[in-house]
Tab-separated table of C-alpha atoms and ligand atoms in Angstrom:
chain	number	residue	atom	x	y	z
E	1	MET	CA	30.089	2.064	25.243
E	2	ALA	CA	27.208	-0.157	24.286
E	3	PHE	CA	25.351	-0.025	20.965
E	4	GLU	CA	27.944	2.209	19.339
E	5	PHE	CA	26.548	1.392	15.914
E	6	ILE	CA	23.654	3.758	16.582
E	7	GLN	CA	25.847	6.802	16.251
E	8	SER	CA	27.865	5.519	13.324
E	9	GLN	CA	24.864	4.360	11.338
E	10	LEU	CA	23.093	7.668	11.816
E	11	GLU	CA	26.231	9.455	10.688
E	12	GLN	CA	26.413	7.272	7.593
E	13	ARG	CA	22.804	8.008	6.726
E	14	ARG	CA	23.470	11.741	7.021
E	15	GLN	CA	26.506	11.552	4.756
E	16	GLN	CA	24.599	9.596	2.107
E	17	GLN	CA	21.682	12.060	2.092
E	18	LEU	CA	19.526	9.237	3.445
E	19	PHE	CA	18.769	10.555	6.918
E	20	ARG	CA	15.047	10.614	7.597
E	21	GLN	CA	13.066	13.085	9.656
E	22	ARG	CA	9.404	13.687	10.280
E	23	CYS	CA	7.536	16.891	9.546
E	24	THR	CA	4.651	17.808	11.788
E	25	GLN	CA	1.399	18.332	9.927
E	26	ASP	CA	-1.118	20.674	11.462
E	27	SER	CA	-4.041	19.871	9.198
E	28	ALA	CA	-6.339	16.965	8.369
E	29	GLN	CA	-5.653	14.984	5.209
E	30	GLY	CA	-6.935	16.825	2.191
E	31	ARG	CA	-6.061	18.804	-0.880
E	32	VAL	CA	-4.211	21.364	1.190
E	33	LEU	CA	-1.818	20.474	3.943
E	34	VAL	CA	-0.544	22.818	6.633
E	35	SER	CA	2.905	22.331	8.115
E	36	GLU	CA	4.819	24.757	10.316
E	37	GLY	CA	2.437	27.552	9.474
E	38	ARG	CA	2.666	27.176	5.701
E	39	GLN	CA	0.159	25.785	3.234
E	40	TYR	CA	0.988	23.267	0.542
E	41	LEU	CA	-0.901	21.451	-2.169
E	42	ASN	CA	-0.714	17.849	-1.035
E	43	PHE	CA	0.663	15.432	-3.638
E	44	SER	CA	1.979	12.813	-1.220
E	45	SER	CA	-1.042	11.333	0.476
E	46	ASN	CA	-2.420	7.824	-0.021
E	47	ASP	CA	-5.904	9.188	0.658
E	48	TYR	CA	-6.609	8.628	-3.050
E	49	LEU	CA	-10.353	9.118	-2.859
E	50	GLY	CA	-10.298	12.005	-0.405
E	51	LEU	CA	-12.226	10.003	2.205
E	52	ALA	CA	-10.046	10.600	5.286
E	53	ARG	CA	-12.394	13.276	6.548
E	54	HIS	CA	-15.566	12.423	4.684
E	55	PRO	CA	-18.548	13.506	6.839
E	56	LYS	CA	-20.335	10.139	6.597
E	57	ILE	CA	-17.258	8.221	7.696
E	58	VAL	CA	-16.462	10.667	10.501
E	59	GLU	CA	-20.083	10.358	11.648
E	60	ALA	CA	-19.857	6.553	11.667
E	61	TRP	CA	-16.785	6.760	13.905
E	62	ARG	CA	-18.514	9.250	16.202
E	63	GLU	CA	-21.597	7.034	16.422
E	64	GLY	CA	-19.385	4.006	17.132
E	65	ALA	CA	-17.572	5.818	19.925
E	66	LYS	CA	-20.873	6.836	21.487
E	67	ARG	CA	-22.150	3.272	21.479
E	68	TYR	CA	-18.988	1.279	22.118
E	69	GLY	CA	-16.576	3.745	23.676
E	70	VAL	CA	-13.081	4.243	22.371
E	71	GLY	CA	-11.391	0.956	23.197
E	72	CYS	CA	-12.494	-2.645	23.006
E	73	GLY	CA	-10.666	-3.832	26.089
E	74	GLY	CA	-8.806	-6.780	24.692
E	75	SER	CA	-7.616	-8.973	21.884
E	76	PRO	CA	-10.189	-10.604	19.574
E	77	LEU	CA	-10.160	-13.930	21.433
E	78	VAL	CA	-10.841	-12.252	24.779
E	79	THR	CA	-13.253	-9.281	24.651
E	80	GLY	CA	-12.147	-7.501	21.474
E	81	PHE	CA	-14.452	-9.073	18.892
E	82	GLN	CA	-17.605	-6.981	18.954
E	83	SER	CA	-20.548	-6.837	16.583
E	84	PRO	CA	-19.049	-3.992	14.465
E	85	HIS	CA	-15.964	-6.184	13.884
E	86	HIS	CA	-18.214	-9.082	12.937
E	87	ASP	CA	-20.321	-6.894	10.638
E	88	LEU	CA	-17.233	-5.518	8.908
E	89	GLU	CA	-15.906	-9.031	8.262
E	90	GLN	CA	-19.251	-10.031	6.763
E	91	LEU	CA	-19.323	-6.917	4.602
E	92	LEU	CA	-15.791	-7.651	3.365
E	93	CYS	CA	-16.742	-11.234	2.455
E	94	GLU	CA	-19.773	-10.116	0.508
E	95	TRP	CA	-17.942	-7.254	-1.239
E	96	GLN	CA	-15.029	-9.418	-2.287
E	97	GLY	CA	-16.887	-12.683	-2.853
E	98	ARG	CA	-14.816	-14.579	-0.302
E	99	PRO	CA	-15.782	-17.044	2.432
E	100	ALA	CA	-13.791	-15.423	5.251
E	101	ALA	CA	-12.108	-12.201	6.363
E	102	LEU	CA	-9.953	-11.421	9.395
E	103	LEU	CA	-9.227	-7.912	10.718
E	104	PHE	CA	-5.809	-6.563	11.701
E	105	ASN	CA	-4.662	-3.244	13.093
E	106	SER	CA	-2.378	-2.649	10.141
E	107	GLY	CA	-1.316	-4.116	6.849
E	108	PHE	CA	2.164	-4.365	8.272
E	109	SER	CA	1.091	-6.705	11.054
E	110	ALA	CA	-1.284	-8.679	8.790
E	111	ASN	CA	1.596	-9.430	6.399
E	112	GLN	CA	4.093	-10.211	9.138
E	113	GLY	CA	1.696	-12.514	10.954
E	114	LEU	CA	0.539	-14.394	7.872
E	115	ILE	CA	4.025	-15.176	6.609
E	116	LYS	CA	5.379	-16.221	9.989
E	117	THR	CA	2.330	-18.355	10.744
E	118	LEU	CA	1.847	-20.057	7.413
E	119	LEU	CA	5.403	-20.844	6.351
E	120	GLY	CA	7.865	-23.119	8.110
E	121	LYS	CA	11.362	-24.284	7.363
E	122	ASN	CA	10.224	-26.930	4.873
E	123	ASP	CA	8.157	-24.513	2.806
E	124	LEU	CA	9.090	-21.967	0.179
E	125	LEU	CA	8.224	-18.273	-0.199
E	126	LEU	CA	8.592	-16.546	-3.579
E	127	GLN	CA	8.246	-12.775	-3.677
E	128	ASP	CA	8.426	-10.055	-6.277
E	129	LYS	CA	11.616	-8.057	-5.681
E	130	LEU	CA	9.663	-4.830	-5.324
E	131	ASN	CA	7.231	-6.112	-2.687
E	132	HIS	CA	6.588	-3.860	0.316
E	133	ALA	CA	9.003	-3.933	3.265
E	134	SER	CA	6.369	-5.593	5.480
E	135	LEU	CA	6.431	-8.621	3.169
E	136	ILE	CA	10.144	-8.751	2.405
E	137	GLU	CA	11.093	-8.330	6.048
E	138	ALA	CA	8.667	-11.023	7.236
E	139	GLY	CA	10.204	-13.345	4.671
E	140	MET	CA	13.655	-12.644	6.083
E	141	LEU	CA	12.500	-13.209	9.665
E	142	SER	CA	10.551	-16.387	8.996
E	143	ALA	CA	12.091	-19.841	9.240
E	144	CYS	CA	11.210	-20.646	5.659
E	145	PRO	CA	13.593	-20.223	2.731
E	146	SER	CA	12.547	-17.248	0.659
E	147	LYS	CA	13.544	-16.211	-2.824
E	148	ARG	CA	12.724	-13.184	-4.854
E	149	PHE	CA	11.983	-12.960	-8.540
E	150	ALA	CA	12.684	-9.942	-10.740
E	151	HIS	CA	9.805	-7.480	-10.790
E	152	ASN	CA	6.825	-8.933	-12.714
E	153	GLN	CA	9.110	-11.411	-14.528
E	154	LEU	CA	6.993	-14.500	-15.014
E	155	GLU	CA	9.746	-16.481	-16.720
E	156	GLN	CA	11.904	-16.229	-13.663
E	157	LEU	CA	8.962	-17.055	-11.434
E	158	THR	CA	8.213	-20.128	-13.564
E	159	ARG	CA	11.803	-21.309	-13.179
E	160	ARG	CA	11.722	-20.834	-9.429
E	161	LEU	CA	8.436	-22.724	-9.191
E	162	ALA	CA	9.693	-25.558	-11.372
E	163	GLU	CA	13.067	-26.000	-9.669
E	164	ARG	CA	11.638	-26.478	-6.188
E	165	ASP	CA	11.155	-29.813	-4.445
E	166	GLN	CA	7.735	-30.913	-3.290
E	167	GLN	CA	7.502	-28.034	-0.826
E	168	ASN	CA	4.400	-26.029	-0.012
E	169	CYS	CA	4.932	-22.781	-1.834
E	170	LEU	CA	3.419	-19.312	-1.456
E	171	VAL	CA	3.949	-16.667	-4.130
E	172	ILE	CA	3.311	-13.067	-3.073
E	173	THR	CA	2.863	-10.043	-5.274
E	174	GLU	CA	1.203	-6.648	-5.003
E	175	GLY	CA	-1.822	-5.547	-7.024
E	176	VAL	CA	-0.385	-2.049	-7.464
E	177	PHE	CA	3.261	-1.534	-6.534
E	178	SER	CA	3.576	1.137	-3.914
E	179	MET	CA	6.618	3.036	-5.191
E	180	ASP	CA	6.131	2.532	-8.939
E	181	GLY	CA	2.374	2.485	-9.406
E	182	ASP	CA	2.545	-0.324	-11.959
E	183	GLN	CA	0.490	-3.501	-11.655
E	184	ALA	CA	1.135	-7.233	-11.463
E	185	PRO	CA	-0.215	-9.557	-14.178
E	186	ILE	CA	-2.355	-11.355	-11.619
E	187	LYS	CA	-4.339	-13.546	-14.025
E	188	ALA	CA	-1.209	-15.040	-15.580
E	189	MET	CA	0.414	-15.467	-12.177
E	190	ALA	CA	-2.646	-17.256	-10.854
E	191	GLN	CA	-2.580	-19.690	-13.780
E	192	LEU	CA	1.119	-20.298	-13.264
E	193	CYS	CA	0.665	-20.933	-9.553
E	194	GLN	CA	-2.154	-23.343	-10.242
E	195	GLN	CA	-0.036	-25.299	-12.745
E	196	HIS	CA	2.738	-25.571	-10.188
E	197	ASN	CA	0.497	-26.341	-7.241
E	198	SER	CA	1.467	-23.170	-5.410
E	199	TRP	CA	-0.675	-20.637	-3.547
E	200	LEU	CA	-0.820	-17.006	-4.595
E	201	MET	CA	-1.280	-14.005	-2.299
E	202	VAL	CA	-2.003	-10.485	-3.544
E	203	ASP	CA	-1.343	-7.480	-1.315
E	204	ASP	CA	-3.774	-4.921	-2.729
E	205	ALA	CA	-3.027	-2.009	-0.396
E	206	HIS	CA	-3.031	0.470	-3.293
E	207	GLY	CA	-5.646	-1.186	-5.497
E	208	VAL	CA	-8.611	-1.561	-3.184
E	209	GLY	CA	-11.055	1.330	-3.402
E	210	CYS	CA	-9.455	2.764	-6.551
E	211	LEU	CA	-9.781	-0.089	-9.044
E	212	GLY	CA	-12.464	-2.475	-10.235
E	213	GLU	CA	-16.237	-2.427	-9.988
E	214	GLN	CA	-17.468	-0.983	-6.701
E	215	GLY	CA	-13.820	-0.371	-5.802
E	216	ARG	CA	-13.204	-4.076	-5.259
E	217	GLY	CA	-9.591	-3.741	-6.333
E	218	SER	CA	-7.013	-5.301	-8.619
E	219	LEU	CA	-8.482	-8.816	-8.826
E	220	ASN	CA	-11.815	-7.512	-9.984
E	221	GLN	CA	-10.173	-5.084	-12.421
E	222	GLN	CA	-8.167	-7.943	-13.969
E	223	GLN	CA	-11.166	-10.293	-13.926
E	224	VAL	CA	-9.508	-12.769	-11.602
E	225	ASN	CA	-11.865	-14.929	-9.547
E	226	ALA	CA	-11.498	-15.114	-5.800
E	227	ASP	CA	-10.738	-18.841	-5.945
E	228	GLU	CA	-7.740	-18.237	-8.241
E	229	VAL	CA	-5.922	-16.250	-5.541
E	230	GLN	CA	-5.871	-17.978	-2.175
E	231	ILE	CA	-5.034	-14.953	-0.014
E	232	GLN	CA	-5.878	-11.294	-0.489
E	233	MET	CA	-4.630	-8.533	1.802
E	234	LEU	CA	-6.530	-5.243	1.851
E	235	THR	CA	-5.632	-2.149	3.813
E	236	PHE	CA	-8.052	0.508	5.025
E	237	GLY	CA	-5.578	3.347	5.552
E	238	LYS	CA	-5.156	4.345	1.927
E	239	ALA	CA	-8.066	4.776	-0.507
E	240	LEU	CA	-10.591	3.908	2.207
E	241	GLY	CA	-9.306	6.784	4.297
E	242	VAL	CA	-9.258	5.116	7.739
E	243	ALA	CA	-6.661	2.585	9.068
E	244	GLY	CA	-6.376	-1.160	9.590
E	245	ALA	CA	-6.289	-4.169	7.283
E	246	SER	CA	-7.833	-7.520	6.486
E	247	LEU	CA	-6.727	-10.910	5.212
E	248	LEU	CA	-9.334	-12.588	3.034
E	249	CYS	CA	-9.095	-16.323	2.459
E	250	ASP	CA	-11.011	-19.585	2.850
E	251	GLN	CA	-12.662	-20.646	6.097
E	252	GLU	CA	-9.979	-23.151	6.996
E	253	LEU	CA	-7.051	-20.743	6.737
E	254	HIS	CA	-9.143	-18.161	8.609
E	255	ASP	CA	-9.632	-20.620	11.495
E	256	TYR	CA	-5.950	-21.528	11.390
E	257	LEU	CA	-4.923	-17.882	11.702
E	258	ILE	CA	-7.327	-17.320	14.609
E	259	ASN	CA	-5.649	-20.221	16.378
E	260	PHE	CA	-1.997	-19.696	15.483
E	261	ASP	CA	-1.293	-16.162	14.187
E	262	LYS	CA	0.379	-14.318	17.068
E	263	SER	CA	-0.068	-10.885	15.536
E	264	TYR	CA	-3.795	-11.589	15.576
E	265	VAL	CA	-4.133	-13.375	18.900
E	266	TYR	CA	-1.861	-11.186	21.018
E	267	SER	CA	-2.844	-7.712	19.878
E	268	THR	CA	-5.685	-5.515	21.113
E	269	ALA	CA	-8.371	-5.364	18.450
E	270	MET	CA	-9.084	-2.122	16.626
E	271	PRO	CA	-11.762	0.006	18.296
E	272	ALA	CA	-15.323	-0.909	17.281
E	273	ALA	CA	-15.780	2.712	16.203
E	274	GLN	CA	-12.960	2.258	13.715
E	275	ALA	CA	-14.585	-0.891	12.339
E	276	MET	CA	-17.800	1.115	11.890
E	277	ALA	CA	-15.920	3.880	10.066
E	278	ILE	CA	-14.305	1.302	7.737
E	279	SER	CA	-17.710	-0.256	7.027
E	280	ALA	CA	-19.083	3.190	6.201
E	281	ALA	CA	-16.125	3.842	3.865
E	282	ILE	CA	-16.680	0.553	2.015
E	283	LYS	CA	-20.400	1.259	1.610
E	284	LEU	CA	-19.613	4.713	0.291
E	285	VAL	CA	-17.067	3.455	-2.236
E	286	ARG	CA	-19.518	0.802	-3.463
E	287	ALA	CA	-22.455	3.173	-3.846
E	288	ASP	CA	-20.803	6.315	-5.183
E	289	HIS	CA	-18.443	6.039	-8.152
E	290	SER	CA	-17.813	9.762	-8.428
E	291	HIS	CA	-14.625	9.627	-6.328
E	292	GLN	CA	-13.081	6.946	-8.558
E	293	GLN	CA	-14.136	8.799	-11.705
E	294	GLN	CA	-12.611	12.032	-10.479
E	295	LEU	CA	-9.387	10.229	-9.574
E	296	GLN	CA	-9.203	8.653	-13.053
E	297	ALA	CA	-9.777	12.039	-14.690
E	298	ASN	CA	-6.959	13.525	-12.605
E	299	ILE	CA	-4.583	10.689	-13.515
E	300	GLN	CA	-5.373	11.190	-17.226
E	301	LEU	CA	-4.777	14.910	-16.983
E	302	PHE	CA	-1.480	14.445	-15.139
E	303	LYS	CA	-0.146	11.924	-17.654
E	304	CYS	CA	-1.231	13.985	-20.602
E	305	LEU	CA	0.421	17.197	-19.357
E	306	ALA	CA	3.563	15.370	-18.227
E	307	ALA	CA	3.940	13.797	-21.679
E	308	GLU	CA	3.575	17.213	-23.336
E	309	LEU	CA	6.315	18.542	-21.092
E	310	LYS	CA	8.523	15.501	-21.818
E	311	LEU	CA	8.966	14.689	-18.134
E	312	PRO	CA	10.579	11.294	-17.346
E	313	LEU	CA	7.295	9.484	-16.864
E	314	SER	CA	6.678	5.864	-15.884
E	315	GLN	CA	4.165	3.437	-17.379
E	316	SER	CA	1.929	3.738	-14.329
E	317	THR	CA	-1.766	4.338	-14.966
E	318	THR	CA	-2.665	4.409	-11.255
E	319	ALA	CA	-2.762	7.179	-8.667
E	320	ILE	CA	0.952	6.627	-7.970
E	321	GLN	CA	2.985	8.563	-10.532
E	322	PRO	CA	6.718	8.459	-9.786
E	323	ILE	CA	9.171	10.807	-11.463
E	324	LEU	CA	12.488	9.008	-11.476
E	325	ILE	CA	15.441	11.199	-10.491
E	326	GLY	CA	18.242	8.764	-9.675
E	327	SER	CA	20.485	10.364	-7.072
E	328	SER	CA	19.136	10.807	-3.567
E	329	GLU	CA	20.626	14.257	-3.314
E	330	ARG	CA	18.946	15.512	-6.476
E	331	ALA	CA	15.631	13.980	-5.454
E	332	LEU	CA	15.860	15.799	-2.118
E	333	VAL	CA	16.732	19.090	-3.781
E	334	ALA	CA	13.805	18.747	-6.196
E	335	SER	CA	11.458	17.966	-3.312
E	336	GLN	CA	12.705	21.008	-1.381
E	337	GLN	CA	12.319	23.279	-4.408
E	338	LEU	CA	8.773	22.053	-4.903
E	339	LYS	CA	8.080	22.780	-1.261
E	340	GLN	CA	9.336	26.342	-1.669
E	341	GLN	CA	6.789	26.727	-4.452
E	342	GLY	CA	3.991	25.355	-2.288
E	343	PHE	CA	3.829	21.688	-3.380
E	344	TRP	CA	4.221	18.810	-0.940
E	345	VAL	CA	5.914	15.983	-2.858
E	346	THR	CA	8.031	13.475	-0.956
E	347	ALA	CA	11.406	12.294	-2.207
E	348	ILE	CA	11.633	8.516	-1.854
E	349	ARG	CA	15.158	7.245	-1.398
E	350	PRO	CA	16.957	3.939	-0.778
E	351	PRO	CA	16.500	1.636	1.045
E	352	THR	CA	12.779	2.149	0.340
E	353	VAL	CA	13.635	1.894	-3.378
E	354	PRO	CA	16.667	0.227	-5.071
E	355	PRO	CA	20.008	2.117	-5.171
E	356	ASN	CA	20.181	5.001	-7.680
E	357	THR	CA	16.427	5.055	-8.224
E	358	ALA	CA	15.488	7.890	-5.875
E	359	ARG	CA	12.308	9.505	-7.100
E	360	LEU	CA	9.573	11.986	-6.495
E	361	ARG	CA	6.548	9.905	-5.560
E	362	ILE	CA	3.591	11.934	-6.722
E	363	THR	CA	0.203	10.660	-5.676
E	364	LEU	CA	-2.995	11.931	-7.190
E	365	SER	CA	-6.301	12.108	-5.436
E	366	SER	CA	-9.908	12.774	-6.324
E	367	HIS	CA	-9.705	15.994	-4.293
E	368	HIS	CA	-7.177	17.634	-6.616
E	369	GLN	CA	-8.572	20.267	-8.931
E	370	ARG	CA	-7.486	20.665	-12.541
E	371	GLU	CA	-5.558	23.831	-11.806
E	372	ASP	CA	-3.644	22.089	-8.983
E	373	ILE	CA	-2.322	19.569	-11.479
E	374	HIS	CA	-1.494	22.235	-14.057
E	375	ALA	CA	0.421	24.181	-11.416
E	376	LEU	CA	2.335	21.127	-10.189
E	377	LEU	CA	3.416	20.232	-13.705
E	378	ALA	CA	4.585	23.740	-14.468
E	379	ALA	CA	6.751	23.614	-11.334
E	380	LEU	CA	8.017	20.121	-12.149
E	381	ALA	CA	8.926	21.130	-15.672
E	382	SER	CA	11.162	23.937	-14.453
E	383	ILE	CA	12.727	21.970	-11.574
E	384	VAL	CA	13.175	18.504	-13.070
E	385	GLY	CA	13.701	19.815	-16.590
E	386	GLU	CA	16.514	22.044	-15.357
E	387	GLN	CA	18.169	19.148	-13.495
E	388	HIS	CA	18.141	17.154	-16.731
E	389	GLU	CA	20.049	19.843	-18.579
E	390	HIS	CA	22.894	19.854	-16.047
X	1	PLP	C1	0.994	0.558	3.161
X	1	PLP	C2	1.258	-0.855	2.761
X	1	PLP	C3	1.214	-1.887	3.689
X	1	PLP	C4	1.056	-1.614	5.162
X	1	PLP	O1	-0.233	-1.297	5.475
X	1	PLP	P1	-0.504	-0.414	6.809
X	1	PLP	O2	-1.923	-0.629	7.063
X	1	PLP	O3	-0.138	0.981	6.440
X	1	PLP	O4	0.386	-0.981	7.864
X	1	PLP	C5	1.376	-3.174	3.246
X	1	PLP	N1	1.593	-3.436	1.947
X	1	PLP	C6	1.677	-2.472	1.025
X	1	PLP	C7	1.922	-2.822	-0.385
X	1	PLP	C8	1.526	-1.147	1.412
X	1	PLP	O5	1.642	-0.170	0.510
């Protein structure tokens, strides 16, 4: 028998309560989610600003499809770079105050491509231990030596920077950490990297749209200038409600990636209609602050009620509010009990998070109403509170 590990590894996952399965959703993203004929209040979506079905963005996609059809026929160097792609790149540059932007079909492929293209065996990659799998995995697959530093620990990062030889070095962190909701001290990291002649990259998948003036993201919120962080990665599938990603950098690195990054060169470009929808989402986020304000109000309310109920709360002040449970089994049970009461809250288990840190990953959105949050917390108090007593 070939590939016998498939069966044994699946069996192991089942025994450890780590087996994963998909649930079919029958509804669009929104406050309420329909799955297998039942309705749930949705507390698991990354659609933080409720834009995934915003009429203006849907209309932009429709208009794009009418004008450009549904596919762009090729990779960006062949036929796949159309004026909506160009316009979106220009809009990104202006919004973020950067010389150049490059579009990708996903944050996953942007991260993989960048790391594999930029770093060779004589270079060094330093990553926060809690960085997203797309970054950690690319580091493992690339020829370059990569080391991790403890989450947000600048002393350890300083040591790693100081102990290296004269290698090119790239430090990567996230603006907002995807499973914890806490933030990196980007300003201090940028200063450190500058002192040690290293580049810094910030993956702001969960910051863009939600944070900073005009939703510019974590750098703007922390008053970090674009030239202090050499590479910024933004995704469009979370707060911006669409899909896709961009690397923002200087003109030279941009040209280098166009010439050498295989995940850019050898992949069909996103449809022009999608680029138009992303542009519409960015314009909306810049012009209308009400979504961000509503999200902030919901985060405040959640934290306030959770503190009153003495729930095991994290320090996070972002839309990602994890409730740490510990054991995978208990996290699954809590998630199932919440589902029975009509709340969709995903249990996040290893290897997505470190061993024994399974959690309920609650995400808040501008589309939640006050009573939704009150109801969720009442349910959490009885379910998680009860687990604590046993
Ligand atoms: C979601 C995410 C990605 C991947 O982006 P996609 O566009 O969904 O592929 C990358 N980095 C972080 C931190 C993320 O949370």
